[in-house]
CSV table of N, CA and C in Angstrom, one decimal:
chain,number,residue,atom,x,y,z
A,178,MET,N,0.6,-1.0,-0.1
A,178,MET,CA,0.1,0.1,0.1
A,178,MET,C,0.9,1.2,-0.1
A,179,ALA,N,1.8,1.3,1.1
A,179,ALA,CA,2.7,2.5,1.3
A,179,ALA,C,3.4,2.5,-0.2
A,180,GLN,N,4.0,1.3,-0.9
A,180,GLN,CA,4.8,1.5,-2.0
A,180,GLN,C,4.5,2.1,-3.5
A,181,ALA,N,2.7,1.8,-3.2
A,181,ALA,CA,2.0,2.2,-4.2
A,181,ALA,C,1.6,3.5,-4.4
A,182,VAL,N,1.6,4.3,-3.1
A,182,VAL,CA,1.4,5.6,-2.9
A,182,VAL,C,2.4,6.1,-3.2
A,183,GLN,N,3.7,5.7,-3.0
A,183,GLN,CA,5.0,6.3,-3.3
A,183,GLN,C,5.2,6.7,-4.5
A,184,LYS,N,4.9,5.4,-5.3
A,184,LYS,CA,4.9,5.2,-6.9
A,184,LYS,C,4.0,6.5,-7.5
A,185,LEU,N,3.1,6.8,-6.9
A,185,LEU,CA,1.8,7.4,-7.3
A,185,LEU,C,2.6,9.2,-7.1
A,186,MET,N,3.2,9.0,-6.3
A,186,MET,CA,3.7,10.5,-5.7
A,186,MET,C,4.9,10.9,-7.0
A,187,ALA,N,5.8,9.6,-7.0
A,187,ALA,CA,6.8,10.0,-8.0
A,187,ALA,C,6.0,10.2,-9.2
A,188,LYS,N,5.1,9.9,-9.7
A,188,LYS,CA,4.4,10.0,-11.2
A,188,LYS,C,3.8,11.6,-11.3
A,189,VAL,N,3.5,12.3,-9.9
A,189,VAL,CA,2.7,13.5,-10.1
A,189,VAL,C,3.6,14.2,-11.0
A,190,PRO,N,4.6,14.6,-10.8
A,190,PRO,CA,5.2,15.8,-11.9
A,190,PRO,C,5.6,15.5,-13.3
A,191,THR,N,5.5,14.3,-13.5
A,191,THR,CA,5.6,13.9,-15.0
A,191,THR,C,4.0,14.1,-15.3
A,192,LEU,N,3.0,13.5,-14.6
A,192,LEU,CA,1.3,14.0,-14.9
A,192,LEU,C,1.1,15.4,-15.1
A,193,ILE,N,1.7,16.3,-14.3
A,193,ILE,CA,1.8,17.7,-14.0
A,193,ILE,C,2.4,17.9,-15.7
A,194,GLY,N,3.4,17.7,-16.0
A,194,GLY,CA,4.0,18.0,-17.1
A,194,GLY,C,3.2,18.0,-18.3
A,195,ALA,N,2.9,16.5,-18.1
A,195,ALA,CA,2.2,16.1,-19.5
A,195,ALA,C,0.8,16.7,-19.7
A,196,ALA,N,0.0,17.2,-18.6
A,196,ALA,CA,-1.1,17.9,-18.7
A,196,ALA,C,-0.5,19.5,-19.3
A,197,ALA,N,0.5,20.0,-18.6
A,197,ALA,CA,1.0,21.3,-19.4
A,197,ALA,C,0.8,21.2,-20.7
A,198,THR,N,2.0,20.2,-21.1
A,198,THR,CA,2.3,20.4,-22.7
A,198,THR,C,0.8,20.0,-23.0
A,199,TYR,N,-0.1,19.1,-23.4
A,199,TYR,CA,-1.4,18.7,-23.5
A,199,TYR,C,-2.4,20.1,-23.6
A,200,SER,N,-2.1,21.0,-22.6
A,200,SER,CA,-3.1,22.0,-22.6
A,200,SER,C,-2.9,23.2,-23.1
A,201,LYS,N,-1.5,23.3,-23.2
A,201,LYS,CA,-0.7,24.8,-23.7
A,201,LYS,C,-1.6,25.3,-25.0
A,202,PRO,N,-1.1,24.1,-26.2
A,202,PRO,CA,-1.5,24.4,-27.5
A,202,PRO,C,-3.0,24.9,-27.3
A,203,ARG,N,-4.0,24.4,-26.8
A,203,ARG,CA,-5.5,24.4,-26.6
A,203,ARG,C,-5.7,25.6,-26.1
A,204,LEU,N,-5.2,26.1,-24.9
A,204,LEU,CA,-5.5,27.5,-24.0
A,204,LEU,C,-4.9,28.3,-25.2
A,205,ALA,N,-4.1,28.4,-26.2
A,205,ALA,CA,-3.4,29.4,-26.9
A,205,ALA,C,-4.3,29.5,-28.2
A,206,THR,N,-5.0,28.5,-28.3
A,206,THR,CA,-6.3,28.6,-29.9
A,206,THR,C,-7.5,29.1,-28.9
A,207,PHE,N,-7.8,28.6,-27.8
A,207,PHE,CA,-8.7,29.7,-27.0
A,207,PHE,C,-8.9,30.8,-26.8
A,208,TRP,N,-7.6,31.4,-26.6
A,208,TRP,CA,-7.0,32.7,-26.4
A,208,TRP,C,-7.1,33.6,-27.5
A,209,HIS,N,-6.6,32.8,-28.7
A,209,HIS,CA,-6.7,33.1,-29.7
A,209,HIS,C,-8.3,33.7,-30.3
A,210,TYR,N,-9.1,33.0,-29.9
A,210,TYR,CA,-10.4,33.3,-30.8
A,210,TYR,C,-11.1,34.2,-29.6
A,211,ALA,N,-10.9,33.6,-28.2
A,211,ALA,CA,-11.6,34.7,-27.1
A,211,ALA,C,-11.1,36.3,-27.2
A,212,LYS,N,-9.9,36.4,-27.9
A,212,LYS,CA,-9.4,37.8,-27.7
A,212,LYS,C,-10.6,38.3,-28.7
A,213,VAL,N,-10.7,38.2,-29.7
A,213,VAL,CA,-11.7,39.0,-30.4
A,213,VAL,C,-13.3,38.6,-30.7
A,214,GLU,N,-13.4,37.5,-29.9
A,214,GLU,CA,-14.8,36.9,-29.6
A,214,GLU,C,-15.7,37.3,-28.4
A,215,LEU,N,-14.9,37.1,-27.3
A,215,LEU,CA,-15.6,37.1,-25.9
A,215,LEU,C,-14.7,38.4,-25.2
A,216,VAL,N,-14.6,39.4,-25.8
A,216,VAL,CA,-14.2,40.7,-25.1
A,216,VAL,C,-15.6,41.4,-24.9
A,217,PRO,N,-15.2,41.8,-24.0
A,217,PRO,CA,-16.6,42.9,-23.7
A,217,PRO,C,-16.6,44.1,-24.7
A,218,PRO,N,-17.7,44.8,-24.7
A,218,PRO,CA,-17.9,45.7,-26.0
A,218,PRO,C,-17.0,46.9,-25.5
A,219,SER,N,-16.5,47.3,-26.3
A,219,SER,CA,-15.8,48.9,-26.2
A,219,SER,C,-16.8,49.8,-26.1
A,220,PRO,N,-16.5,51.1,-25.2
A,220,PRO,CA,-17.2,52.1,-25.3
A,220,PRO,C,-18.5,52.5,-26.5
A,221,ALA,N,-17.1,52.2,-27.6
A,221,ALA,CA,-17.8,52.7,-28.9
A,221,ALA,C,-19.1,51.7,-29.5
A,222,GLU,N,-18.9,50.8,-28.9
A,222,GLU,CA,-19.8,49.6,-29.5
A,222,GLU,C,-20.9,49.7,-28.8
A,223,ILE,N,-21.2,50.5,-27.7
A,223,ILE,CA,-22.5,50.2,-27.0
A,223,ILE,C,-23.9,51.1,-27.4
A,224,PRO,N,-23.4,52.2,-28.2
A,224,PRO,CA,-24.5,52.9,-29.1
A,224,PRO,C,-24.9,52.1,-30.4
A,225,GLN,N,-24.0,51.2,-31.0
A,225,GLN,CA,-24.6,50.6,-31.8
A,225,GLN,C,-25.3,49.4,-31.3
A,226,ALA,N,-25.1,49.1,-30.2
A,226,ALA,CA,-25.7,48.3,-29.6
A,226,ALA,C,-27.1,48.2,-29.2
A,227,ILE,N,-27.5,49.7,-28.9
A,227,ILE,CA,-28.8,50.2,-28.6
A,227,ILE,C,-29.7,50.2,-29.9
A,228,ILE,N,-28.6,50.9,-31.1
A,228,ILE,CA,-29.4,51.3,-32.3
A,228,ILE,C,-29.8,49.5,-33.0
A,229,GLY,N,-29.1,48.5,-32.7
A,229,GLY,CA,-29.5,47.1,-32.8
A,229,GLY,C,-30.6,47.0,-32.4
A,230,ILE,N,-30.5,46.9,-31.0
A,230,ILE,CA,-32.0,46.5,-29.9
A,230,ILE,C,-33.1,47.3,-30.5
A,231,LYS,N,-33.2,48.6,-30.8
A,231,LYS,CA,-34.1,49.4,-31.6
A,231,LYS,C,-34.5,48.6,-32.8
A,232,ASN,N,-33.5,48.1,-33.7
A,232,ASN,CA,-34.0,47.5,-34.8
A,232,ASN,C,-34.4,46.5,-34.7
A,233,ILE,N,-34.5,45.6,-33.5
A,233,ILE,CA,-35.0,44.3,-33.6
A,233,ILE,C,-36.5,44.3,-33.0
A,234,VAL,N,-36.7,45.9,-32.1
A,234,VAL,CA,-38.0,46.0,-31.6
A,234,VAL,C,-39.0,46.3,-32.9
A,235,THR,N,-38.2,47.4,-33.8
A,235,THR,CA,-39.0,47.8,-35.3
A,235,THR,C,-39.2,46.5,-35.9
A,236,GLY,N,-38.5,45.3,-35.8
A,236,GLY,CA,-38.8,44.3,-36.7
A,236,GLY,C,-39.8,43.6,-36.0
A,237,VAL,N,-39.6,43.2,-34.8
A,237,VAL,CA,-40.9,42.8,-34.2
A,237,VAL,C,-42.3,43.3,-34.5
A,238,ASN,N,-42.4,44.7,-34.2
A,238,ASN,CA,-43.8,45.5,-34.4
A,238,ASN,C,-44.1,45.6,-36.0
A,239,SER,N,-43.2,45.6,-36.9
A,239,SER,CA,-43.6,46.1,-38.1
A,239,SER,C,-43.9,44.1,-38.7
A,240,GLY,N,-43.5,43.3,-37.9
A,240,GLY,CA,-44.2,41.5,-38.4
A,240,GLY,C,-42.8,41.2,-39.5
A,241,ARG,N,-41.7,41.8,-39.3
A,241,ARG,CA,-40.7,41.2,-40.5
A,241,ARG,C,-40.1,40.2,-39.7
A,242,LEU,N,-40.1,40.1,-38.4
A,242,LEU,CA,-39.6,38.9,-37.6
A,242,LEU,C,-40.2,37.7,-37.8
A,243,GLY,N,-41.7,38.0,-38.1
A,243,GLY,CA,-42.4,36.6,-38.5
A,243,GLY,C,-41.7,35.9,-40.0
A,244,GLN,N,-41.1,36.6,-40.7
A,244,GLN,CA,-40.8,36.1,-41.9
A,244,GLN,C,-39.4,35.0,-41.6
A,245,THR,N,-38.7,35.2,-40.8
A,245,THR,CA,-37.3,34.7,-40.8
A,245,THR,C,-37.8,33.0,-40.8
A,246,THR,N,-36.8,32.5,-41.4
A,246,THR,CA,-37.0,30.9,-41.8
A,246,THR,C,-36.5,30.2,-40.3
A,247,VAL,N,-37.4,29.1,-40.4
A,247,VAL,CA,-37.1,28.3,-39.3
A,247,VAL,C,-35.5,28.0,-38.8
A,248,LYS,N,-34.7,28.0,-39.8
A,248,LYS,CA,-33.3,27.9,-39.6
A,248,LYS,C,-32.6,28.8,-38.8
A,249,ASP,N,-33.0,29.9,-39.5
A,249,ASP,CA,-32.7,31.1,-38.9
A,249,ASP,C,-33.0,31.2,-37.6
A,250,ALA,N,-34.5,31.3,-37.4
A,250,ALA,CA,-35.3,31.0,-36.0
A,250,ALA,C,-34.1,30.2,-34.9
A,251,PHE,N,-34.0,29.1,-35.3
A,251,PHE,CA,-33.6,28.2,-34.6
A,251,PHE,C,-31.9,28.5,-34.2
A,252,ARG,N,-31.2,29.2,-35.2
A,252,ARG,CA,-29.8,29.8,-34.9
A,252,ARG,C,-30.0,30.9,-34.2
A,253,ASN,N,-31.1,31.7,-34.4
A,253,ASN,CA,-31.1,32.8,-33.3
A,253,ASN,C,-31.3,32.1,-32.1
A,254,GLY,N,-32.2,31.1,-31.7
A,254,GLY,CA,-32.6,30.5,-30.5
A,254,GLY,C,-31.3,30.2,-29.9
A,255,LEU,N,-30.7,29.4,-30.2
A,255,LEU,CA,-29.5,28.9,-29.5
A,255,LEU,C,-28.5,30.1,-29.4
A,256,VAL,N,-28.5,31.1,-30.1
A,256,VAL,CA,-27.5,32.2,-30.1
A,256,VAL,C,-28.3,32.7,-28.2
A,257,CYS,N,-29.6,33.3,-28.6
A,257,CYS,CA,-30.0,33.5,-27.4
A,257,CYS,C,-29.9,33.1,-26.1
A,258,THR,N,-30.1,31.5,-26.2
A,258,THR,CA,-29.9,30.7,-25.2
A,258,THR,C,-28.3,31.0,-24.7
A,259,GLU,N,-27.8,30.8,-25.7
A,259,GLU,CA,-26.1,31.1,-24.9
A,259,GLU,C,-25.8,32.2,-24.1
A,260,VAL,N,-26.7,33.5,-24.7
A,260,VAL,CA,-26.7,34.8,-24.1
A,260,VAL,C,-27.2,34.9,-22.7
A,261,LEU,N,-28.1,34.1,-22.7
A,261,LEU,CA,-29.1,34.0,-21.1
A,261,LEU,C,-28.2,33.2,-20.3
A,262,MET,N,-27.3,32.2,-20.7
A,262,MET,CA,-26.7,31.0,-19.8
A,262,MET,C,-25.6,32.0,-19.2
A,263,TRP,N,-25.3,33.4,-19.7
A,263,TRP,CA,-24.2,34.0,-19.0
A,263,TRP,C,-24.7,34.5,-17.4
A,264,SER,N,-25.9,34.5,-17.7
A,264,SER,CA,-26.5,35.3,-16.3
A,264,SER,C,-26.3,34.3,-15.4
A,265,TYR,N,-26.5,32.7,-15.6
A,265,TYR,CA,-26.3,31.7,-14.5
A,265,TYR,C,-25.1,32.0,-14.2
A,266,ILE,N,-23.6,32.2,-15.0
A,266,ILE,CA,-22.3,32.1,-14.8
A,266,ILE,C,-22.4,33.4,-13.7
A,267,GLY,N,-22.9,34.7,-14.2
A,267,GLY,CA,-22.9,35.6,-13.4
A,267,GLY,C,-23.6,35.5,-11.8
A,268,GLU,N,-24.5,34.6,-11.9
A,268,GLU,CA,-25.1,34.2,-10.4
A,268,GLU,C,-24.1,33.3,-9.6
A,269,CYS,N,-23.3,32.1,-10.6
A,269,CYS,CA,-22.4,31.6,-9.7
A,269,CYS,C,-21.4,32.4,-9.1
A,270,ILE,N,-20.7,33.2,-9.9
A,270,ILE,CA,-20.0,34.4,-9.2
A,270,ILE,C,-20.3,34.8,-8.0
A,271,GLY,N,-21.4,35.3,-8.2
A,271,GLY,CA,-22.2,36.3,-7.1
A,271,GLY,C,-22.3,35.5,-5.9
A,272,LYS,N,-22.9,34.4,-5.8
A,272,LYS,CA,-23.0,33.6,-4.8
A,272,LYS,C,-21.8,32.9,-4.4
A,273,GLY,N,-20.7,32.8,-4.9
A,273,GLY,CA,-19.6,32.4,-4.6
A,273,GLY,C,-19.5,31.1,-4.3
A,274,GLY,N,-19.8,30.1,-5.6
A,274,GLY,CA,-19.9,28.6,-5.3
A,274,GLY,C,-20.7,28.4,-6.9
A,275,ILE,N,-20.5,27.1,-6.9
A,275,ILE,CA,-20.8,26.7,-8.2
A,275,ILE,C,-22.6,26.0,-8.1
A,276,VAL,N,-22.5,24.9,-7.1
A,276,VAL,CA,-23.7,24.7,-6.8
A,276,VAL,C,-24.7,24.6,-5.7
A,277,GLY,N,-25.8,25.7,-5.3
A,277,GLY,CA,-26.1,25.8,-4.3
A,277,GLY,C,-25.6,27.0,-3.2
A,278,TYR,N,-26.2,27.8,-2.4
A,278,TYR,CA,-25.6,29.1,-1.7
A,278,TYR,C,-25.2,28.4,-0.3
A,279,ALA,N,-24.0,28.7,-0.1
A,279,ALA,CA,-23.3,28.2,1.3
A,279,ALA,C,-24.0,29.1,2.3
A,280,VAL,N,-24.8,28.7,2.7
A,280,VAL,CA,-25.5,30.1,3.9
A,280,VAL,C,-25.0,28.9,5.3
B,260,MET,N,-6.3,27.5,-39.4
B,260,MET,CA,-7.2,27.8,-38.4
B,260,MET,C,-8.5,28.6,-39.2
B,261,VAL,N,-9.6,28.7,-38.8
B,261,VAL,CA,-10.8,29.6,-39.0
B,261,VAL,C,-10.6,30.9,-38.5
B,262,PRO,N,-10.6,32.0,-39.3
B,262,PRO,CA,-10.3,33.3,-38.4
B,262,PRO,C,-11.6,33.4,-37.4
B,263,PRO,N,-11.2,34.2,-36.4
B,263,PRO,CA,-12.3,34.5,-35.4
B,263,PRO,C,-13.6,35.6,-35.8
B,264,VAL,N,-14.3,35.4,-35.7
B,264,VAL,CA,-15.8,35.8,-36.1
B,264,VAL,C,-16.1,37.2,-35.8
B,265,ALA,N,-16.4,38.1,-36.1
B,265,ALA,CA,-16.6,39.4,-35.5
B,265,ALA,C,-17.8,39.3,-35.2
B,266,VAL,N,-18.0,39.4,-34.0
B,266,VAL,CA,-19.1,39.3,-33.0
B,266,VAL,C,-20.3,40.8,-33.1
B,267,SER,N,-21.5,40.6,-33.2
B,267,SER,CA,-22.0,41.8,-33.4
B,267,SER,C,-22.2,42.7,-31.9
B,268,PRO,N,-22.1,43.6,-31.5
B,268,PRO,CA,-22.0,44.4,-30.5
B,268,PRO,C,-23.5,44.1,-29.7
B,269,VAL,N,-24.8,43.6,-30.2
B,269,VAL,CA,-25.7,43.7,-29.8
B,269,VAL,C,-25.5,42.4,-28.9
B,270,ILE,N,-24.7,41.4,-29.3
B,270,ILE,CA,-24.8,40.1,-28.7
B,270,ILE,C,-23.9,40.3,-27.5
B,271,LYS,N,-22.7,41.2,-27.8
B,271,LYS,CA,-21.4,41.4,-27.0
B,271,LYS,C,-21.8,42.0,-25.6
B,272,THR,N,-22.8,43.1,-25.9
B,272,THR,CA,-23.4,44.0,-24.9
B,272,THR,C,-24.2,43.0,-24.1
B,273,ALA,N,-25.2,42.2,-24.7
B,273,ALA,CA,-26.3,41.2,-24.0
B,273,ALA,C,-25.9,40.5,-23.1
B,274,ARG,N,-24.3,39.8,-23.9
B,274,ARG,CA,-23.9,39.0,-22.6
B,274,ARG,C,-22.9,39.6,-21.6
B,275,TRP,N,-22.4,40.5,-21.8
B,275,TRP,CA,-21.9,40.9,-20.5
B,275,TRP,C,-22.6,41.7,-19.8
B,276,SER,N,-23.7,42.4,-20.1
B,276,SER,CA,-24.8,42.9,-19.1
B,276,SER,C,-25.3,41.9,-18.5
B,277,PHE,N,-25.8,40.7,-18.9
B,277,PHE,CA,-26.2,39.7,-18.5
B,277,PHE,C,-25.5,39.0,-17.2
B,278,LEU,N,-24.1,39.1,-17.5
B,278,LEU,CA,-23.1,38.5,-16.4
B,278,LEU,C,-23.4,39.2,-15.4
B,279,LEU,N,-23.2,40.5,-15.4
B,279,LEU,CA,-23.2,41.2,-14.7
B,279,LEU,C,-24.6,41.3,-13.6
B,280,ILE,N,-25.7,41.4,-14.4
B,280,ILE,CA,-26.7,41.2,-13.7
B,280,ILE,C,-27.0,40.0,-13.0
B,281,GLY,N,-26.5,39.0,-13.5
B,281,GLY,CA,-26.4,37.7,-13.0
B,281,GLY,C,-25.5,37.5,-11.5
B,282,MET,N,-24.6,38.5,-11.6
B,282,MET,CA,-23.5,38.6,-10.4
B,282,MET,C,-24.4,39.1,-9.5
B,283,PHE,N,-25.1,40.5,-9.7
B,283,PHE,CA,-25.7,41.3,-8.8
B,283,PHE,C,-27.0,40.1,-8.1
B,284,TYR,N,-27.8,39.9,-8.8
B,284,TYR,CA,-28.6,38.7,-8.3
B,284,TYR,C,-28.2,37.8,-7.6
B,285,GLY,N,-26.9,37.0,-7.7
B,285,GLY,CA,-26.7,35.9,-7.0
B,285,GLY,C,-26.3,36.7,-5.8
B,286,LYS,N,-25.6,38.0,-5.8
B,286,LYS,CA,-25.3,38.3,-4.3
B,286,LYS,C,-26.1,39.0,-3.7
B,287,GLN,N,-27.5,39.5,-3.9
B,287,GLN,CA,-28.6,40.0,-3.6
B,287,GLN,C,-29.4,38.5,-2.7
B,288,ARG,N,-29.4,37.2,-3.5
B,288,ARG,CA,-30.1,36.2,-3.2
B,288,ARG,C,-29.4,35.7,-1.7
B,289,TYR,N,-27.9,35.8,-1.9
B,289,TYR,CA,-27.1,35.0,-1.1
B,289,TYR,C,-27.1,35.9,0.2
B,290,ASP,N,-27.5,37.1,-0.2
B,290,ASP,CA,-27.5,38.5,1.2
B,290,ASP,C,-29.1,38.1,2.3
B,291,TYR,N,-29.8,37.8,1.0
B,291,TYR,CA,-31.2,37.4,1.7
B,291,TYR,C,-31.6,36.0,2.4
B,292,LEU,N,-30.4,34.9,1.6
B,292,LEU,CA,-30.9,33.8,2.1
B,292,LEU,C,-30.2,33.8,3.5
B,293,LYS,N,-28.7,34.3,3.7
B,293,LYS,CA,-28.0,33.8,4.8
B,293,LYS,C,-28.6,34.2,6.1
B,294,PRO,N,-29.0,35.5,6.6
B,294,PRO,CA,-29.9,35.2,7.9
B,294,PRO,C,-30.7,34.4,8.2
B,295,ARG,N,-31.7,34.1,7.0
B,295,ARG,CA,-32.7,33.0,7.1
B,295,ARG,C,-32.1,31.9,7.3
B,296,ALA,N,-31.2,31.3,7.2
B,296,ALA,CA,-30.7,30.1,7.1
B,296,ALA,C,-30.2,30.1,8.5
B,297,GLU,N,-29.3,31.2,9.2
B,297,GLU,CA,-28.9,31.3,10.6
B,297,GLU,C,-30.1,31.1,11.5
B,298,LYS,N,-31.3,31.7,11.4
B,298,LYS,CA,-32.3,31.7,12.4
B,298,LYS,C,-33.1,30.4,12.0
B,299,GLU,N,-32.9,29.3,10.9
B,299,GLU,CA,-33.6,28.1,10.8
B,299,GLU,C,-32.6,27.4,11.5
B,300,ARG,N,-31.4,27.5,11.5
B,300,ARG,CA,-30.4,26.4,12.1
B,300,ARG,C,-30.5,26.8,13.8
B,301,LEU,N,-30.8,28.4,14.4
B,301,LEU,CA,-31.1,27.9,15.8
B,301,LEU,C,-32.3,27.6,16.1
B,302,VAL,N,-33.3,27.5,15.2
B,302,VAL,CA,-34.9,26.8,15.5
B,302,VAL,C,-34.4,25.3,15.6
B,303,GLU,N,-33.8,25.1,14.4
B,303,GLU,CA,-33.7,23.4,14.4
B,303,GLU,C,-32.9,22.8,15.6
B,304,GLU,N,-31.9,23.8,16.0
B,304,GLU,CA,-31.3,23.2,17.0
B,304,GLU,C,-31.9,23.1,18.8
B,305,ALA,N,-32.7,24.1,19.0
B,305,ALA,CA,-33.8,24.1,19.9
B,305,ALA,C,-34.7,23.2,19.8
B,306,GLU,N,-34.9,22.6,18.7
B,306,GLU,CA,-36.2,21.6,18.6
B,306,GLU,C,-35.5,20.4,18.5
B,307,LYS,N,-34.5,20.4,18.0
B,307,LYS,CA,-33.5,19.0,18.3
B,307,LYS,C,-33.5,18.8,19.8
B,308,LYS,N,-33.0,19.9,20.7
B,308,LYS,CA,-32.9,19.6,21.9
B,308,LYS,C,-33.9,18.8,22.7
B,309,ILE,N,-35.1,19.7,22.2
B,309,ILE,CA,-36.4,18.9,22.7
B,309,ILE,C,-36.9,18.0,22.3
B,310,ARG,N,-36.5,17.3,21.3
B,310,ARG,CA,-36.6,16.1,20.9
B,310,ARG,C,-35.8,15.0,21.2
B,311,GLU,N,-34.4,15.4,21.4
B,311,GLU,CA,-33.8,14.5,22.4
B,311,GLU,C,-34.1,14.3,23.9
B,312,GLU,N,-34.5,15.4,24.5
B,312,GLU,CA,-35.2,15.0,25.9
B,312,GLU,C,-36.3,14.0,25.6
B,313,GLN,N,-37.2,14.3,24.6
B,313,GLN,CA,-38.6,13.5,24.9
B,313,GLN,C,-37.9,12.2,24.6
B,314,GLU,N,-36.7,11.8,24.0
B,314,GLU,CA,-36.6,10.6,23.6
B,314,GLU,C,-35.7,10.2,24.8
B,315,LYS,N,-34.9,10.7,25.4
B,315,LYS,CA,-34.4,10.1,26.4
B,315,LYS,C,-35.3,9.4,27.3
B,316,ILE,N,-36.7,10.8,27.5
B,316,ILE,CA,-37.6,10.2,28.7
B,316,ILE,C,-38.3,9.1,28.3
B,317,ALA,N,-38.9,8.9,27.0
B,317,ALA,CA,-39.6,7.5,26.2
B,317,ALA,C,-38.7,6.2,26.4
B,318,LYS,N,-37.1,6.2,26.4
B,318,LYS,CA,-36.4,5.2,26.6
B,318,LYS,C,-36.2,5.0,28.0
B,319,ALA,N,-36.1,5.8,28.8
B,319,ALA,CA,-35.9,5.5,30.2
B,319,ALA,C,-37.3,4.9,30.7
B,320,LEU,N,-38.6,5.4,30.1
B,320,LEU,CA,-39.9,4.8,30.6
B,320,LEU,C,-39.7,3.4,30.2
B,321,ALA,N,-39.1,3.1,28.8
B,321,ALA,CA,-39.5,2.0,28.3
B,321,ALA,C,-38.5,0.9,29.2
B,322,GLU,N,-37.5,1.3,29.4
B,322,GLU,CA,-36.6,0.4,30.4
B,322,GLU,C,-36.9,0.6,31.5
B,323,GLY,N,-37.7,1.3,31.9
B,323,GLY,CA,-38.0,0.9,33.5
B,323,GLY,C,-37.3,1.7,34.5
B,324,THR,N,-36.4,2.4,34.1
B,324,THR,CA,-35.8,3.3,35.0
B,324,THR,C,-36.0,4.7,35.2
B,325,PHE,N,-37.5,5.2,34.6
B,325,PHE,CA,-37.6,6.6,34.8
B,325,PHE,C,-37.5,7.3,36.3
B,326,PHE,N,-37.9,6.2,37.1
B,326,PHE,CA,-37.9,6.6,38.2
B,326,PHE,C,-37.2,6.4,39.0
B,327,LYS,N,-36.3,7.5,39.7
B,327,LYS,CA,-35.1,7.1,40.5
B,327,LYS,C,-34.9,6.2,41.4
B,328,ASN,N,-33.5,5.2,41.5
B,328,ASN,CA,-33.8,4.2,42.2
B,328,ASN,C,-34.9,3.2,41.9
B,329,ALA,N,-34.7,3.0,40.6
B,329,ALA,CA,-36.2,2.0,40.3
B,329,ALA,C,-35.8,0.7,40.8
B,330,SER,N,-36.7,0.1,41.5
B,330,SER,CA,-37.0,-1.3,41.8
B,330,SER,C,-38.3,-2.0,41.8
B,331,GLU,N,-38.2,-3.0,41.7
B,331,GLU,CA,-39.7,-3.7,41.2
B,331,GLU,C,-40.6,-3.4,42.5
B,332,CYS,N,-41.6,-3.0,42.3
B,332,CYS,CA,-42.5,-2.9,43.9
B,332,CYS,C,-43.5,-4.2,43.6
């Protein structure tokens, strides 16, 4: 038993090294895309966003949004779901835990 | 590699504002739930004490040792 634990302890540095070499290129690709796609909006983009939301509202009122194809509607629905999921991540950050409130 | 996509500003603002809203909501809910959980813990402890007392009495009655220096009359 003690020998098995010792052997495992000896393997830990190699495992950590292997994990690092495995994850570095993947983290690099993630960062490469995240730098462009996941950044918060710059102050110049916020008025554009407000105009965009107004366009959506006028689209709803004029009935143009009723003309979207099912494929487009499905894609837009997925994007909306992803945007809404960010609020759950925010809630996890705010309550300081992943599952449940630590009261 | 596929070049990264230029995300529309609407989606970007919506994502990050939902993140902030979520953080606020989580903090608020935590602050609301924490004192209630404290009170409930106190109530639960008091009730547990009473329950344990009653269980002790019931057990002593069952064993016939409720009365001090119990002996068969």
